[in-house]
């Protein structure tokens, strides 16, 4: 499972630690190690800025031809599946027209029969804490993996949620804690991975939560 980190540009990228490019970050793509896994987010969780989003795509699009971007998150509405679905057709066509792989964001209220499976390249698990940690999100992950789609979980900042994502079959994750405190938290992800692999049958409901 790849950890996608936004910012923290001095932190080395590897096959398991990649870049998550976000709008309004303004990093020079030529200065980043995009030979490792990378993807583009839409910044909607902190307030979607259409202009900044499009400028990000314009700046990074040329690099997609050298090391393909794993996914580009289409604009969504936090906590609202219906509004996210309404936005999808326009942005999906735009991203596909540019040759970029669009990711659809799962939000509260989304069910498998409403997901635009045929148009998307990746499923991004968003939504509220209750939705993200509920059965519906894990069910959608199963549907996505059965279709050969990339699955990404957002806002993974603690071991419990890391374990949820890992056992649901997620291909990548991100979390602000890794961006804010990379030297401390990025090594933790590797520790969590090894601990979970060592105890594969440990029930997620047991023990106290270590955060998101």
XYZ file of C-alpha atoms in Angstrom:
212
model
C 0.000 0.000 0.000
C 1.534 3.295 -1.123
C 1.570 6.340 1.134
C 0.893 9.474 -0.929
C 2.280 12.564 0.835
C 1.432 16.152 -0.069
C 4.105 18.744 0.563
C 7.101 17.555 2.596
C 9.102 17.872 -0.608
C 12.439 17.271 1.145
C 11.278 13.803 2.197
C 12.663 11.163 -0.197
C 10.097 9.344 -2.311
C 10.274 5.590 -2.791
C 8.177 2.829 -4.295
C 5.982 2.958 -1.161
C 6.068 6.728 -0.476
C 4.854 8.919 -3.325
C 3.675 12.458 -4.017
C 0.087 13.660 -3.673
C 0.006 16.957 -5.563
C -2.656 19.403 -4.368
C -3.921 22.757 -5.715
C -2.467 25.956 -4.264
C 0.771 24.184 -3.351
C 2.631 25.673 -6.335
C 5.548 23.241 -6.231
C 7.652 23.162 -9.382
C 7.012 19.713 -10.890
C 10.529 19.693 -12.338
C 11.900 19.843 -8.775
C 9.898 16.842 -7.533
C 10.836 13.195 -7.879
C 7.949 12.125 -10.081
C 9.760 8.954 -11.054
C 8.038 7.506 -7.973
C 4.246 7.048 -7.593
C 2.280 10.288 -7.748
C -1.296 11.509 -8.032
C -3.264 14.768 -8.021
C -5.941 15.716 -5.481
C -8.627 18.393 -5.879
C -8.333 20.167 -2.517
C -12.101 20.010 -1.947
C -11.803 19.018 1.704
C -10.397 22.472 2.517
C -12.487 24.299 -0.113
C -12.470 23.644 -3.856
C -10.745 26.310 -5.971
C -11.498 25.616 -9.635
C -8.823 27.962 -10.952
C -6.088 26.490 -8.767
C -7.202 22.960 -9.694
C -7.000 23.649 -13.417
C -3.638 25.390 -13.087
C -2.304 22.363 -11.209
C -3.449 20.071 -14.003
C -1.916 22.358 -16.628
C 1.473 22.406 -14.871
C 1.686 18.677 -14.169
C 0.007 17.270 -17.271
C 3.255 17.164 -19.336
C 4.882 14.923 -16.728
C 2.131 12.318 -17.057
C 3.807 11.104 -20.223
C 7.050 10.201 -18.440
C 5.810 8.602 -15.223
C 2.028 8.176 -15.422
C -0.042 9.864 -12.749
C -1.885 7.152 -10.820
C -5.115 9.183 -10.615
C -6.537 12.703 -10.640
C -9.330 13.283 -8.142
C -12.392 14.772 -9.831
C -14.102 17.612 -7.903
C -16.489 16.363 -5.232
C -18.704 17.742 -2.476
C -17.633 16.630 0.977
C -20.214 14.430 2.698
C -22.703 14.555 -0.213
C -22.848 11.702 -2.707
C -25.682 13.225 -4.772
C -23.848 16.505 -5.413
C -20.619 14.641 -6.125
C -22.410 12.511 -8.722
C -23.842 15.657 -10.326
C -20.332 17.085 -10.775
C -18.834 13.917 -12.154
C -19.867 13.866 -15.861
C -18.272 17.218 -16.766
C -15.005 16.684 -14.898
C -14.681 13.062 -15.942
C -14.934 14.047 -19.618
C -12.408 16.843 -19.139
C -9.847 14.601 -17.437
C -10.370 11.757 -19.888
C -10.012 14.231 -22.752
C -6.588 15.175 -21.406
C -5.587 11.535 -21.157
C -5.630 11.594 -17.356
C -7.097 8.856 -15.103
C -10.067 10.270 -13.144
C -10.802 9.193 -9.583
C -14.364 9.299 -8.298
C -14.800 10.199 -4.623
C -17.132 8.044 -2.524
C -19.152 10.255 -0.168
C -21.849 9.677 2.454
C -24.940 8.035 0.976
C -23.196 6.403 -1.980
C -24.229 2.849 -2.861
C -22.610 0.486 -5.345
C -25.437 0.765 -7.875
C -24.893 4.547 -8.205
C -21.131 4.483 -8.761
C -20.044 5.370 -12.333
C -17.865 2.275 -12.559
C -17.424 2.370 -16.322
C -16.021 5.909 -16.429
C -13.530 5.925 -13.572
C -9.920 4.833 -13.238
C -9.830 4.921 -9.451
C -12.096 5.006 -6.417
C -11.219 7.525 -3.706
C -12.731 6.786 -0.290
C -13.773 10.132 1.184
C -16.734 11.103 3.321
C -17.270 11.520 7.021
C -15.499 9.436 9.647
C -18.612 7.294 10.163
C -18.936 6.620 6.438
C -15.232 5.980 5.897
C -15.100 3.457 8.725
C -18.430 1.814 7.907
C -19.337 -1.279 5.955
C -20.444 0.664 2.854
C -16.940 1.986 2.162
C -15.383 -1.457 2.479
C -18.055 -2.909 0.184
C -17.257 -0.312 -2.471
C -13.570 -1.182 -2.181
C -14.433 -4.791 -2.915
C -16.449 -3.848 -6.004
C -13.617 -1.596 -7.228
C -10.911 -4.221 -6.782
C -13.060 -6.808 -8.560
C -13.108 -4.412 -11.532
C -9.358 -3.923 -11.436
C -9.606 -0.292 -10.300
C -7.127 1.586 -8.131
C -8.458 2.318 -4.621
C -7.242 5.252 -2.527
C -8.267 6.167 1.042
C -8.082 9.761 2.184
C -7.516 11.059 5.730
C -5.629 8.076 7.103
C -3.754 9.426 10.129
C -3.629 6.544 12.581
C -3.089 2.822 12.813
C -6.758 1.857 13.052
C -7.702 3.571 9.815
C -4.494 2.374 8.173
C -5.553 -1.163 9.042
C -9.056 -0.598 7.707
C -7.653 0.634 4.393
C -5.067 -2.127 4.139
C -7.539 -4.921 4.837
C -10.062 -3.399 2.426
C -7.475 -3.766 -0.327
C -6.554 -0.094 -0.783
C -3.652 0.569 -3.130
C -2.749 3.930 -1.600
C -3.585 6.315 1.248
C -2.908 9.867 2.356
C -3.155 11.822 5.599
C -2.279 15.337 6.743
C -0.238 13.959 9.640
C 2.298 12.542 7.209
C 2.633 15.922 5.500
C 2.909 17.943 8.706
C 5.314 15.631 10.544
C 6.950 13.501 7.839
C 10.102 12.550 9.746
C 8.044 11.163 12.626
C 4.944 9.782 10.945
C 6.133 8.317 7.648
C 8.264 5.676 9.428
C 5.184 4.837 11.535
C 3.339 3.704 8.420
C 5.996 1.080 7.772
C 5.777 -0.035 11.410
C 1.978 -0.327 11.135
C 2.277 -2.326 7.924
C 4.606 -4.872 9.500
C 2.539 -5.134 12.694
C -0.665 -5.748 10.731
C 0.992 -8.340 8.499
C 2.261 -10.116 11.606
C -1.264 -10.292 13.060
C -3.535 -10.653 10.006
C -6.495 -11.991 11.958
C -6.546 -9.248 14.604
C -10.102 -7.906 14.766
C -10.382 -4.218 13.996
C -12.932 -3.689 16.744
C -10.516 -4.675 19.491
C -8.336 -2.174 21.275
C -8.458 1.570 21.566
C -8.383 3.760 18.488
C -5.050 5.398 17.693
C -6.684 8.282 15.780
C -8.126 8.482 12.281
